[in-house]
Amino acid sequence: MKLNRARRITVLVTATAVMAGTAACGGNDSGGDSATGTISFTWWGGDDRAEKYQQAVALFEKANPDIKVKTSFTDFPNYWTARSTEAAGRALPDVMQMDLSYLREYSENGHLADLSQFSDIDTSGFDEAQLQAGTVDDELLGLSAGTNTFALFVNPALIEKAGVEPLPEDYTWEQYNDWILEVAAKGVKTEDGQPIVGSGDYRGALWIFIQWLVQKGVDPYTDDGQIAFTQDHIREWLALGEAPDTAKAFASASRTTQLKPKSPFLVSEQATELNWDNFTASYITDMDTEVELMPVPTGANGSKEMFWKPSMLLSISNNSEHKTAAAKLTDFLTTDPEVGKIFGNSRGVPSNQAQRDAVVSEEGSADALTTAYEKDVADSVTAETPIPIKGFGSLEATWLTLSEDLAYDKISPDEFVEQFWAEAQQATQ
Amino acid sequence: MSVIEASAPAQESPPTRRPRRWKRHDVLAGYGFLTPWLIGFFALTAGPMLVSLYLSFTKYNLFGAPEWIGPDNYQLLLDDPKFHQAVKVTLTYVVIGTPVKLAAALAIAMLLNNSRRGQGFYRSLFYAPSLIGASVSIAIVWRAMFIDGGIVDRIGSGSGLDWGGWVGNPDLIMPMFVLLTTWQFGAPMVIFLAGLKQVPAELYEAAAVDGAGPWRKFVSITVPMLSPVIFFNLLLESVHAFQVFGSAYIISNGTGGPAGSSLFYTLYLYQRGFQDFRMGYASAMAWVLVLVVGLLTFVMFRTSNAWVHYGGDSR
């Protein structure tokens, strides 16, 4: 093939055009740091939360016509894989929902902006403890949108069906175990032929272990961000649930695995479940039966030692080119009463006074339940929030995986401790 | 990949000619057209690979700067029980899944090799699962079929087998994955079919004259004549099996559960990199995988001379 001059030029031009086409990605609208332009906002959660955020963002755009908000959302695990990749490329969204478990990772190398520098963010309506929880090295990196605390969710109809007495308010961990064994001993089954159980294996959540540690008077972490509990503490904790585990009185591992993303509690096969109290809304929505909330089991010293934890925070990325606009949005979403009304207690009970006051809860609604519960247990909330250390997110995941191995009898409690400890050394370094 | 293509099966090589001298502008034009691909290769494949090789010798959590730690990551791998679990799961899958899939592909290809009415329809029909097989929706459907009360459970209890849902059972999840991959036999089947067409009919006729039965024909004619295609399929499917990810991720909700029984190598790599933020460790895992797959390919090529027959090829 012989090309004449004209053809040759065409070829080169074509090739160059293709190159240019592939290279022409990106391109920023350089808006500078003013309160105009398009900002991105992302969160984790389901359809319900998405709908609420859409409403809230619409209100914001109405109040700030110069700012456009591009929203996106995903479920919790995938949320973090996406964010971590963005962090590596310094391309985090302008505003994002942040979790206490991951705040310390993202604070490293200045990925998050110090929110106290923005005049647009009014922190006066927030509880001091909630502001503290979002503070790392004297910088406010996450603004708490709501707070939660642990609750024992109870399905009274199922308890009645199982033929046992309900738990007393001041029950201890040991009584809880006995009660779980009692439910299993009755051997009642659901219509689907699944055995009714009293509880899932509560040992599987790292946060519940931490709640138990706090009740023992053990500080989970040192001041410089290291683990302060010992391997013996984990052993003791695992031994606590051994009796119901051996008696197969917990929801079976196989059943729990297969029901995901639902849970045995959600499909009315399990009578109680320890979980954060902002789950009320999703339980009420997804279950066609009444749900009650009780405080956590009482610790060895006779008190419950509960704590408030920010259920979610909002953060602004340092790579944002529209920080002022981002600050306006962050402030709006956490302090505006209308937004408070939209969300109710579904992000946790609002941390901001104005939003808390704006929550209208109809009797019997999920919001009313949570509000009433948090009022009830306020006296039991006596402990300081144990702020997770760096690497906590991956420790939580490791704990969960090892619990599953334990539930399937693939490892012994000693192996659990050994493997968790080895991981912890790596993760918290 | 170029190695595989170079030794592609049973092609009559044309008589060797003196290599033509390329005109300079031809070369230029060639590279001009290749430019997009070259940029893609260096920017998207070679570059990241080199970076990941560097990262595998660092401690890197995606947030801070990578910190050089030498071969520590590789050393940690040796003591990591989850790593051993991932290797075990993946090898089981490769060693069992690949031959089962190829056997199914060959069996169906032989059935479809007979000419009869509507054979085009049957071929499309058997190929269809491979078109949709790798998709996310199939993994979701598969999961639904194999849980408690799913169709497989009901068929089981209907026939007196009380195996329950496979998804929640650590002992049955691997058979489920093998079934899933076997079901997607379309691609190797098509290649086998092409290979079968190449086997000269007179060989079978001669064998029939000598009184050979179907089994004898299969062992003495089909398999040897097909060996280059078998080799090609085996290589491709093994390499493919080492890299299974999507279905495992969806069926186990990204956990590799129950109890690590579906913790495929790539899934664990992903967890380490993006969930535990240990990208250095994940990079080390990636390189171990590259080396193992490379070594396996090398060994297969070296041993292939003993069992692969290239018809008409004098080597």
XYZ file of C-alpha atoms in Angstrom:
744
model
C 0.000 0.000 0.000
C 1.410 3.288 -1.003
C 0.047 6.478 0.381
C 0.220 9.718 -1.484
C 0.901 12.887 0.389
C -2.733 13.888 0.887
C -3.713 10.476 2.214
C -0.767 10.453 4.563
C -1.841 13.715 6.090
C -5.357 12.425 6.507
C -4.026 9.396 8.317
C -1.991 11.443 10.735
C -4.818 13.850 11.310
C -7.183 10.996 12.031
C -4.756 9.441 14.455
C -4.206 12.744 16.206
C -7.916 13.355 16.428
C -8.425 9.985 18.075
C -5.641 10.767 20.519
C -7.121 14.110 21.335
C -10.487 12.485 21.778
C -9.175 9.996 24.295
C -7.174 12.606 26.136
C -10.004 15.107 26.365
C -11.504 13.967 29.608
C -11.944 15.913 32.779
C -12.209 19.631 32.318
C -13.352 21.697 35.243
C -15.716 24.582 35.413
C -13.361 26.867 37.222
C -15.789 28.641 39.479
C -13.268 29.634 42.123
C -14.219 29.526 45.757
C -17.431 31.479 45.682
C -20.913 30.562 46.755
C -21.922 29.687 43.223
C -21.500 26.773 40.911
C -22.236 23.066 41.014
C -21.265 21.004 44.020
C -21.478 17.278 44.522
C -23.046 15.633 47.542
C -23.103 11.924 48.309
C -24.417 9.685 51.091
C -25.038 6.059 51.971
C -28.522 4.743 52.596
C -31.622 3.311 51.007
C -34.421 4.716 48.887
C -36.148 6.297 51.840
C -33.145 8.430 52.731
C -32.579 9.281 49.075
C -36.087 10.638 48.790
C -35.626 12.733 51.901
C -32.315 14.150 50.754
C -33.825 14.999 47.364
C -36.508 17.029 49.106
C -33.970 18.734 51.358
C -31.666 19.546 48.444
C -34.579 20.968 46.462
C -35.300 23.320 49.358
C -31.642 24.298 49.462
C -31.493 25.034 45.735
C -34.592 27.157 46.056
C -33.004 29.180 48.837
C -29.664 29.385 46.991
C -30.469 29.731 43.293
C -26.787 30.183 42.380
C -25.816 26.761 43.657
C -26.628 23.497 41.949
C -26.229 20.243 43.884
C -25.387 16.987 42.111
C -26.381 14.086 44.336
C -25.556 10.385 44.416
C -25.937 7.582 46.933
C -25.105 3.927 47.483
C -25.207 1.313 50.236
C -22.808 1.422 53.148
C -20.066 -1.065 52.109
C -19.839 0.165 48.524
C -19.904 3.739 49.736
C -16.507 3.345 51.366
C -14.791 1.603 48.491
C -15.850 4.429 46.196
C -14.758 7.136 48.635
C -11.380 5.563 49.319
C -10.548 5.492 45.622
C -11.611 9.097 45.299
C -9.479 10.034 48.292
C -6.438 8.427 46.668
C -7.063 10.555 43.588
C -7.910 13.690 45.581
C -11.321 13.768 43.969
C -13.693 13.448 46.918
C -17.186 14.940 46.540
C -17.601 18.466 47.897
C -19.956 17.352 50.647
C -20.268 13.773 51.877
C -21.848 11.788 54.630
C -19.118 10.582 56.995
C -19.079 7.821 59.571
C -17.339 8.037 62.916
C -15.586 4.728 62.146
C -13.799 6.222 59.150
C -13.314 9.827 60.216
C -9.741 9.248 61.361
C -8.613 7.675 58.095
C -9.960 10.566 56.098
C -8.510 13.141 58.470
C -5.067 11.902 57.529
C -3.197 14.009 54.996
C -5.833 16.718 55.117
C -8.558 15.128 53.017
C -11.256 16.909 55.021
C -11.742 20.627 55.574
C -11.898 22.159 59.045
C -15.540 23.181 59.317
C -14.934 25.752 62.061
C -13.257 28.041 59.507
C -16.507 28.636 57.606
C -18.665 31.542 58.708
C -21.578 29.879 56.907
C -21.625 27.008 59.359
C -23.352 27.843 62.607
C -22.318 25.404 65.315
C -24.090 27.193 68.172
C -27.114 24.869 68.147
C -25.094 21.671 68.594
C -24.331 19.780 71.791
C -20.702 20.188 72.775
C -20.204 16.404 72.990
C -21.413 15.943 69.422
C -19.033 18.621 68.145
C -16.232 16.951 70.086
C -17.024 13.608 68.473
C -16.452 15.122 65.031
C -13.211 16.810 66.075
C -9.792 15.355 65.273
C -6.632 17.158 66.404
C -8.588 20.328 67.241
C -10.163 20.486 63.787
C -13.912 20.028 63.306
C -13.910 17.570 60.396
C -17.412 16.159 60.652
C -20.631 17.822 61.725
C -22.970 15.412 63.497
C -26.339 15.212 61.774
C -27.925 12.986 64.364
C -27.155 10.904 67.418
C -28.034 7.406 68.354
C -27.479 4.906 71.097
C -27.946 1.174 71.376
C -31.377 -0.290 71.921
C -32.796 -3.745 72.247
C -35.481 -3.982 69.584
C -38.274 -6.251 70.684
C -40.993 -8.006 68.686
C -43.712 -8.538 71.334
C -45.987 -10.593 69.101
C -43.223 -13.067 68.435
C -42.371 -13.327 72.141
C -45.962 -14.172 72.846
C -45.928 -16.755 70.078
C -42.762 -18.276 71.484
C -44.596 -18.671 74.797
C -42.121 -16.916 77.094
C -42.361 -13.938 79.447
C -40.975 -10.618 78.143
C -37.626 -9.455 79.502
C -37.644 -7.167 82.568
C -36.354 -3.603 82.072
C -33.296 -4.091 84.323
C -32.189 -7.397 82.801
C -28.501 -8.328 82.894
C -26.404 -10.012 80.196
C -26.740 -13.311 82.086
C -30.514 -12.962 82.259
C -30.574 -12.144 78.586
C -28.698 -15.364 77.864
C -31.062 -17.405 80.022
C -34.009 -15.844 78.268
C -32.542 -16.666 74.831
C -32.064 -20.271 75.992
C -35.643 -20.348 77.234
C -36.998 -19.210 73.857
C -35.004 -21.917 72.120
C -36.127 -24.552 74.611
C -39.780 -23.864 73.773
C -39.023 -24.983 70.231
C -41.826 -23.002 68.591
C -41.638 -22.536 64.823
C -42.901 -19.906 62.416
C -45.364 -20.640 59.603
C -42.387 -21.215 57.306
C -41.092 -23.892 59.662
C -38.193 -21.761 60.888
C -37.450 -21.999 64.617
C -38.207 -18.852 66.616
C -35.062 -17.614 68.352
C -34.583 -15.034 71.071
C -31.639 -13.218 69.534
C -28.929 -13.323 66.935
C -25.343 -13.854 68.030
C -24.841 -10.412 69.540
C -21.108 -11.012 69.892
C -20.668 -10.309 66.174
C -20.788 -6.511 66.403
C -17.633 -4.788 67.582
C -19.653 -1.824 68.844
C -21.681 -4.040 71.184
C -18.441 -5.423 72.587
C -17.359 -1.828 73.157
C -20.634 -1.058 74.955
C -19.975 -4.057 77.210
C -16.395 -2.895 77.839
C -17.628 0.546 78.830
C -19.991 -1.111 81.310
C -16.987 -2.893 82.791
C -15.303 0.460 83.256
C -12.685 -0.326 80.619
C -11.698 2.510 78.284
C -11.530 0.846 74.864
C -8.770 3.098 73.534
C -5.778 4.987 74.807
C -5.561 8.748 74.360
C -3.049 8.367 71.550
C -5.367 6.203 69.483
C -4.262 2.692 70.404
C -6.331 -0.252 71.566
C -6.587 -0.307 75.348
C -8.581 -3.500 75.819
C -6.780 -6.810 76.033
C -7.026 -10.216 74.439
C -8.492 -11.479 77.712
C -11.350 -9.019 77.387
C -12.218 -10.463 73.983
C -11.999 -13.983 75.406
C -14.320 -13.045 78.242
C -16.762 -11.451 75.811
C -16.822 -14.495 73.552
C -17.323 -16.737 76.597
C -20.369 -14.657 77.556
C -22.333 -15.918 74.569
C -21.000 -19.444 74.641
C -23.962 -21.063 76.418
C -26.622 -19.945 73.883
C -24.177 -20.605 71.053
C -23.518 -24.188 72.150
C -27.228 -24.771 72.643
C -27.852 -23.405 69.117
C -30.194 -20.841 70.664
C -29.003 -17.942 68.477
C -30.341 -17.435 64.964
C -28.368 -19.928 62.876
C -25.438 -18.685 60.857
C -26.752 -20.339 57.729
C -30.156 -18.677 58.036
C -28.642 -15.287 58.765
C -26.319 -15.532 55.769
C -29.123 -16.418 53.414
C -31.493 -13.702 54.559
C -29.019 -10.939 53.777
C -29.539 -8.056 53.231
C -32.515 -8.701 55.521
C -32.125 -10.276 58.932
C -33.947 -12.909 61.014
C -35.349 -10.101 63.177
C -36.716 -8.295 60.146
C -38.609 -11.363 58.913
C -40.029 -12.088 62.395
C -38.029 -15.201 63.186
C -36.027 -13.568 65.955
C -37.680 -11.900 68.956
C -35.053 -9.305 69.918
C -32.090 -7.565 68.343
C -29.453 -5.225 69.703
C -28.905 -2.381 67.274
C -28.582 1.395 66.974
C -31.865 3.130 67.721
C -32.034 4.998 64.396
C -32.872 1.642 62.826
C -36.380 2.082 64.238
C -37.641 3.693 61.059
C -36.453 0.917 58.763
C -37.733 -1.819 61.111
C -41.131 -0.168 61.361
C -41.329 0.259 57.602
C -40.242 -3.278 56.727
C -42.033 -5.242 59.432
C -45.770 -5.659 59.606
C -45.782 -5.974 63.358
C -45.339 -3.764 66.379
C -41.805 -3.079 67.575
C -40.727 -1.888 71.020
C -37.431 -0.467 72.207
C -35.695 -1.433 75.444
C -32.366 -0.360 76.881
C -29.279 -2.563 76.581
C -28.553 -5.257 79.203
C -27.228 -4.024 82.533
C -23.517 -4.453 83.161
C -21.807 -6.133 86.085
C -21.733 -2.933 88.160
C -25.503 -2.624 87.983
C -25.659 0.253 85.487
C -26.176 0.403 81.756
C -23.488 2.990 80.975
C -24.886 3.832 77.563
C -23.452 6.547 75.318
C -24.560 8.802 72.469
C -22.793 8.352 69.187
C -23.103 10.533 66.100
C -25.033 8.257 63.735
C -23.650 10.149 60.772
C -21.634 13.263 60.143
C -21.313 15.596 57.205
C -17.863 16.492 55.932
C -16.438 18.800 53.290
C -13.492 17.642 51.235
C -10.358 19.714 51.074
C -10.097 19.163 47.342
C -13.417 20.975 46.884
C -13.227 24.036 44.684
C -16.494 25.398 46.003
C -15.978 25.236 49.734
C -18.211 28.192 50.510
C -21.112 26.646 48.637
C -20.327 23.308 50.275
C -20.368 24.990 53.686
C -23.755 26.510 52.963
C -25.159 23.115 52.044
C -23.646 21.426 55.098
C -25.106 24.061 57.369
C -28.492 23.839 55.691
C -28.705 20.059 55.955
C -27.754 19.986 59.631
C -29.456 23.078 61.045
C -32.477 23.978 58.922
C -35.739 23.183 60.738
C -37.533 22.241 57.509
C -34.841 19.671 56.793
C -35.233 18.456 60.354
C -38.917 17.957 59.699
C -38.228 15.996 56.510
C -35.797 13.594 58.159
C -37.387 13.214 61.564
C -35.199 10.833 63.561
C -34.174 8.725 60.595
C -30.624 10.087 60.637
C -30.618 9.621 64.402
C -32.170 12.179 66.722
C -30.979 15.525 65.265
C -27.869 16.874 66.964
C -28.944 20.426 66.263
C -31.453 21.978 68.644
C -33.490 23.709 65.916
C -33.844 20.495 63.950
C -34.600 18.481 67.067
C -37.433 20.859 67.937
C -38.791 20.655 64.411
C -39.309 16.887 64.451
C -43.039 16.341 64.404
C -43.813 12.858 65.481
C -47.232 11.380 65.213
C -48.109 8.986 67.944
C -46.979 5.462 67.177
C -44.632 6.602 64.415
C -41.001 5.552 64.283
C -39.920 9.082 65.160
C -42.133 9.115 68.224
C -40.742 5.753 69.335
C -37.145 6.904 69.046
C -37.782 10.220 70.741
C -39.615 8.506 73.601
C -36.885 5.887 73.894
C -34.072 8.418 74.032
C -35.976 10.361 76.705
C -36.492 7.163 78.691
C -32.871 6.084 78.636
C -31.365 9.560 79.037
C -30.585 8.726 82.667
C -28.769 5.571 81.638
C -26.615 7.445 79.158
C -23.768 8.059 81.522
C -20.669 7.170 79.547
C -18.603 9.304 77.216
C -18.658 8.388 73.533
C -15.712 6.089 72.835
C -14.324 7.790 69.718
C -13.130 5.112 67.286
C -9.426 4.975 66.581
C -7.845 5.012 63.134
C -8.413 1.705 61.384
C -11.649 1.065 63.274
C -13.634 0.554 60.071
C -11.466 -2.364 59.033
C -11.385 -3.730 62.594
C -15.167 -3.740 62.524
C -15.159 -5.670 59.252
C -12.576 -8.161 60.549
C -14.573 -8.692 63.725
C -17.677 -9.433 61.676
C -15.915 -11.936 59.413
C -14.323 -13.741 62.325
C -17.685 -13.907 64.091
C -19.116 -15.614 61.050
C -16.246 -18.109 61.048
C -16.950 -18.687 64.727
C -20.671 -19.120 64.146
C -19.934 -21.736 61.490
C -17.507 -23.456 63.910
C -14.640 -22.878 61.489
C -12.487 -21.331 64.201
C -12.316 -21.572 68.001
C -12.678 -18.554 70.296
C -8.914 -18.676 70.845
C -8.289 -18.511 67.110
C -10.743 -15.622 66.948
C -8.700 -13.701 69.497
C -5.414 -14.583 67.853
C -6.491 -13.613 64.351
C -8.234 -10.450 65.449
C -5.189 -9.366 67.381
C -2.882 -9.934 64.440
C -5.191 -7.845 62.233
C -5.488 -5.127 64.850
C -1.718 -4.712 64.955
C -1.734 -4.108 61.194
C -4.833 -1.953 61.003
C -4.058 0.510 63.773
C -0.440 1.124 62.861
C -1.869 -13.465 25.031
C 0.333 -13.031 21.998
C 2.045 -16.279 22.937
C -1.236 -18.125 22.705
C -2.093 -16.657 19.363
C 1.328 -17.478 17.997
C 0.775 -21.166 18.638
C -2.884 -21.177 17.705
C -4.060 -24.590 16.631
C -3.554 -26.397 13.404
C -3.080 -23.652 10.943
C -1.251 -24.406 7.762
C 1.660 -22.014 7.799
C 2.276 -20.534 4.358
C 5.622 -21.273 2.737
C 8.181 -18.942 4.247
C 8.928 -15.864 2.232
C 11.640 -13.355 2.572
C 10.261 -10.728 4.921
C 9.117 -7.756 2.956
C 10.889 -4.512 3.622
C 8.431 -2.079 4.992
C 8.382 1.363 3.582
C 9.076 3.994 6.170
C 5.769 5.806 5.667
C 3.879 2.542 5.948
C 5.486 2.047 9.317
C 4.628 5.585 10.307
C 1.022 5.173 9.291
C 0.895 1.894 11.159
C 2.123 3.464 14.336
C -0.151 6.415 13.743
C -3.144 4.131 13.814
C -1.704 2.191 16.713
C -1.219 5.318 18.798
C -4.533 5.162 20.671
C -3.861 1.563 21.569
C -0.256 2.278 22.554
C -1.333 5.147 24.764
C -3.957 2.901 26.296
C -1.426 0.157 26.846
C 1.206 2.310 28.484
C -1.135 4.579 30.422
C -3.752 2.050 31.458
C -1.916 -1.272 31.622
C 1.862 -1.089 31.804
C 1.996 2.066 33.923
C -0.439 0.937 36.606
C 1.249 -2.473 36.689
C 4.599 -0.899 37.446
C 3.033 1.332 40.064
C 1.362 -1.656 41.679
C 4.702 -3.469 41.714
C 6.156 -0.520 43.586
C 3.139 -0.328 45.903
C 3.517 -3.995 46.782
C 6.717 -3.047 48.603
C 5.043 -0.232 50.516
C 2.541 0.377 53.228
C -0.159 2.392 51.492
C -3.638 3.093 52.846
C -4.879 5.243 49.919
C -5.084 8.325 52.123
C -1.480 9.061 52.980
C 1.693 8.647 50.958
C 3.074 5.139 50.307
C 5.820 4.218 52.737
C 8.575 1.823 51.624
C 8.707 -1.324 53.762
C 10.510 -3.781 51.492
C 9.195 -7.325 51.116
C 7.173 -7.230 54.363
C 3.846 -7.542 52.568
C 4.964 -10.744 50.903
C 6.129 -12.080 54.242
C 2.817 -11.227 55.907
C 0.983 -13.176 53.202
C 2.636 -16.363 54.383
C 1.219 -16.002 57.900
C -2.219 -14.801 56.902
C -4.850 -17.515 57.468
C -7.322 -15.695 55.218
C -4.773 -15.674 52.423
C -4.368 -19.430 52.756
C -8.134 -19.787 52.720
C -8.380 -17.654 49.567
C -5.702 -19.721 47.827
C -7.450 -22.928 48.821
C -10.836 -21.746 47.568
C -9.447 -20.477 44.283
C -7.351 -23.562 43.559
C -10.311 -25.819 44.315
C -12.366 -23.813 41.881
C -9.722 -23.909 39.162
C -8.878 -27.576 39.580
C -12.482 -28.787 39.722
C -14.414 -26.111 37.866
C -12.264 -25.872 34.732
C -12.169 -29.588 33.783
C -15.870 -30.020 34.544
C -16.714 -27.031 32.390
C -14.518 -28.223 29.523
C -15.948 -31.734 29.716
C -19.441 -30.294 29.470
C -18.419 -28.042 26.601
C -16.855 -30.939 24.688
C -19.808 -33.236 25.294
C -22.308 -30.691 24.024
C -20.052 -29.772 21.096
C -19.959 -33.418 20.024
C -23.722 -33.659 20.248
C -24.110 -30.529 18.154
C -21.556 -31.682 15.606
C -24.059 -34.011 13.949
C -25.839 -32.265 11.158
C -29.550 -32.258 11.598
C -32.399 -29.873 11.129
C -32.360 -26.836 13.336
C -28.783 -27.272 14.480
C -28.213 -23.534 14.245
C -31.027 -23.053 16.700
C -29.603 -25.572 19.157
C -26.166 -24.032 18.942
C -27.542 -20.589 19.745
C -29.606 -22.070 22.530
C -26.621 -23.702 24.210
C -24.505 -20.637 23.736
C -27.091 -18.298 25.260
C -26.103 -18.800 28.934
C -22.586 -17.604 28.150
C -23.927 -14.379 26.757
C -25.713 -13.499 29.959
C -23.763 -15.683 32.344
C -21.214 -13.139 33.468
C -23.821 -10.525 34.221
C -24.734 -9.250 37.635
C -28.375 -10.182 37.238
C -27.542 -13.855 36.700
C -25.544 -13.967 39.913
C -28.540 -12.482 41.690
C -30.907 -15.006 40.125
C -28.462 -17.785 40.960
C -28.402 -16.672 44.568
C -32.193 -16.679 44.699
C -32.298 -20.196 43.267
C -29.922 -21.605 45.842
C -31.217 -20.145 49.114
C -33.537 -21.729 51.675
C -36.869 -22.353 50.006
C -35.398 -21.567 46.604
C -36.077 -23.812 43.649
C -33.019 -26.003 44.223
C -33.947 -26.522 47.869
C -37.485 -27.484 46.847
C -36.286 -29.892 44.172
C -33.968 -31.363 46.800
C -36.656 -31.899 49.408
C -39.000 -33.195 46.694
C -36.499 -35.933 45.936
C -35.759 -36.664 49.567
C -32.518 -34.682 49.742
C -32.606 -32.343 52.695
C -29.727 -30.130 51.698
C -31.430 -26.790 52.435
C -30.123 -23.610 50.857
C -26.663 -23.919 49.331
C -25.805 -20.263 49.741
C -25.695 -20.525 53.530
C -23.827 -23.820 53.602
C -20.031 -23.647 53.509
C -19.842 -27.180 52.083
C -22.227 -26.606 49.205
C -21.229 -23.160 48.046
C -18.263 -24.409 46.000
C -20.360 -26.973 44.088
C -22.729 -24.097 43.383
C -19.961 -21.984 41.883
C -18.751 -24.950 39.814
C -22.286 -25.366 38.480
C -22.476 -21.680 37.693
C -19.278 -21.733 35.656
C -20.107 -25.056 33.992
C -23.383 -23.623 32.829
C -21.469 -20.966 30.922
C -19.725 -23.469 28.656
C -20.652 -21.643 25.447
C -17.310 -20.093 24.519
C -15.175 -23.255 24.802
C -18.019 -25.199 23.175
C -17.902 -23.050 20.053
C -14.141 -23.505 19.862
C -14.487 -27.271 20.320
C -17.121 -27.331 17.613
C -14.770 -25.590 15.207
C -12.058 -28.079 16.145
C -14.356 -31.047 15.582
C -15.150 -29.803 12.076
C -11.449 -29.988 11.292
C -11.111 -33.673 12.125
C -10.977 -35.525 8.765
C -13.978 -37.829 8.346
C -11.842 -40.507 6.706
C -10.118 -41.194 10.001
C -13.446 -42.226 11.519
C -14.320 -44.218 8.409
C -11.022 -46.071 8.546
C -11.527 -46.737 12.252
C -15.032 -48.032 11.582
C -13.631 -50.401 8.999
C -11.190 -51.658 11.618
C -14.120 -52.293 13.955
C -13.586 -49.458 16.430
C -16.517 -48.558 18.668
C -17.558 -44.994 19.597
C -15.414 -44.881 22.752
C -12.355 -46.152 20.899
C -12.907 -43.517 18.198
C -13.218 -40.830 20.815
C -10.046 -41.795 22.664
C -7.897 -42.580 19.629
C -9.093 -40.043 17.093
C -11.154 -37.217 18.570
C -9.008 -36.456 21.598
C -5.609 -36.510 19.856
C -6.890 -34.565 16.859
C -8.535 -32.090 19.174
C -5.603 -31.767 21.563
C -4.478 -28.323 20.338
C -8.006 -27.025 20.902
C -8.219 -28.738 24.295
C -4.916 -27.160 25.222
C -6.051 -23.747 24.126
C -9.361 -24.015 26.012
C -7.715 -25.414 29.122
C -5.227 -22.576 29.237
C -7.789 -19.887 28.639
C -10.362 -21.250 31.071
C -7.809 -21.828 33.851
C -6.497 -18.309 33.611
C -10.073 -17.110 33.557
C -10.996 -19.193 36.598
C -8.176 -17.690 38.635
C -9.732 -14.298 38.141
C -13.361 -14.986 39.034
C -14.771 -12.076 41.010
C -18.185 -10.691 40.068
C -20.324 -13.717 40.844
C -18.490 -14.363 44.130
C -18.893 -10.752 45.158
C -22.618 -10.725 44.508
C -23.516 -14.137 45.840
C -21.674 -13.583 49.127
C -22.567 -9.900 49.427
C -18.878 -9.089 49.116
C -17.991 -11.043 52.253
C -16.594 -14.237 50.744
C -18.861 -16.066 53.154
C -20.293 -18.231 54.526
C -17.271 -18.598 56.764
C -14.792 -17.778 54.013
C -15.939 -20.644 51.793
C -16.327 -18.363 48.776
C -13.406 -16.118 49.569
C -11.945 -16.153 46.071
C -8.484 -14.720 45.623
C -9.581 -11.620 43.777
C -12.382 -11.005 46.261
C -9.939 -11.100 49.151
C -7.601 -8.841 47.220
C -10.440 -6.385 46.782
C -11.342 -6.532 50.473
C -7.759 -5.883 51.472
C -7.348 -3.000 49.084
C -10.622 -1.185 49.355
C -12.213 -2.268 52.623
C -9.167 -2.559 54.873
C -7.307 0.194 53.022
C -4.187 -1.940 52.701
C -3.350 -1.276 49.089
C 0.281 -2.327 49.458
C -0.795 -5.711 50.708
C -3.392 -6.019 47.955
C -0.749 -5.141 45.345
C 1.515 -7.857 46.716
C -1.379 -10.297 46.380
C -1.967 -9.175 42.793
C 1.656 -9.832 41.926
C 1.625 -13.255 43.524
C -1.388 -14.039 41.334
C 0.365 -12.761 38.209
C 3.411 -14.883 38.995
C 1.385 -18.017 39.722
C -0.735 -17.695 36.581
C 2.386 -16.918 34.556
C 4.170 -19.931 35.979
C 1.191 -22.161 35.308
C 1.006 -20.979 31.703
C 4.717 -21.607 31.302
C 4.454 -25.124 32.727
C 1.478 -25.912 30.504
C 3.364 -24.795 27.424
C 6.447 -26.773 28.378
C 4.528 -29.965 29.035
C 2.233 -29.510 26.058
C 4.723 -31.096 23.659
C 4.064 -34.406 25.354
C 0.340 -34.456 24.696
C -0.605 -31.866 22.142
C -0.426 -33.003 18.522
C -0.259 -30.389 15.843
C -1.383 -32.147 12.686
C 0.856 -31.526 9.684
C 3.259 -29.580 11.800
C 6.830 -30.836 11.755
C 8.201 -29.754 15.057
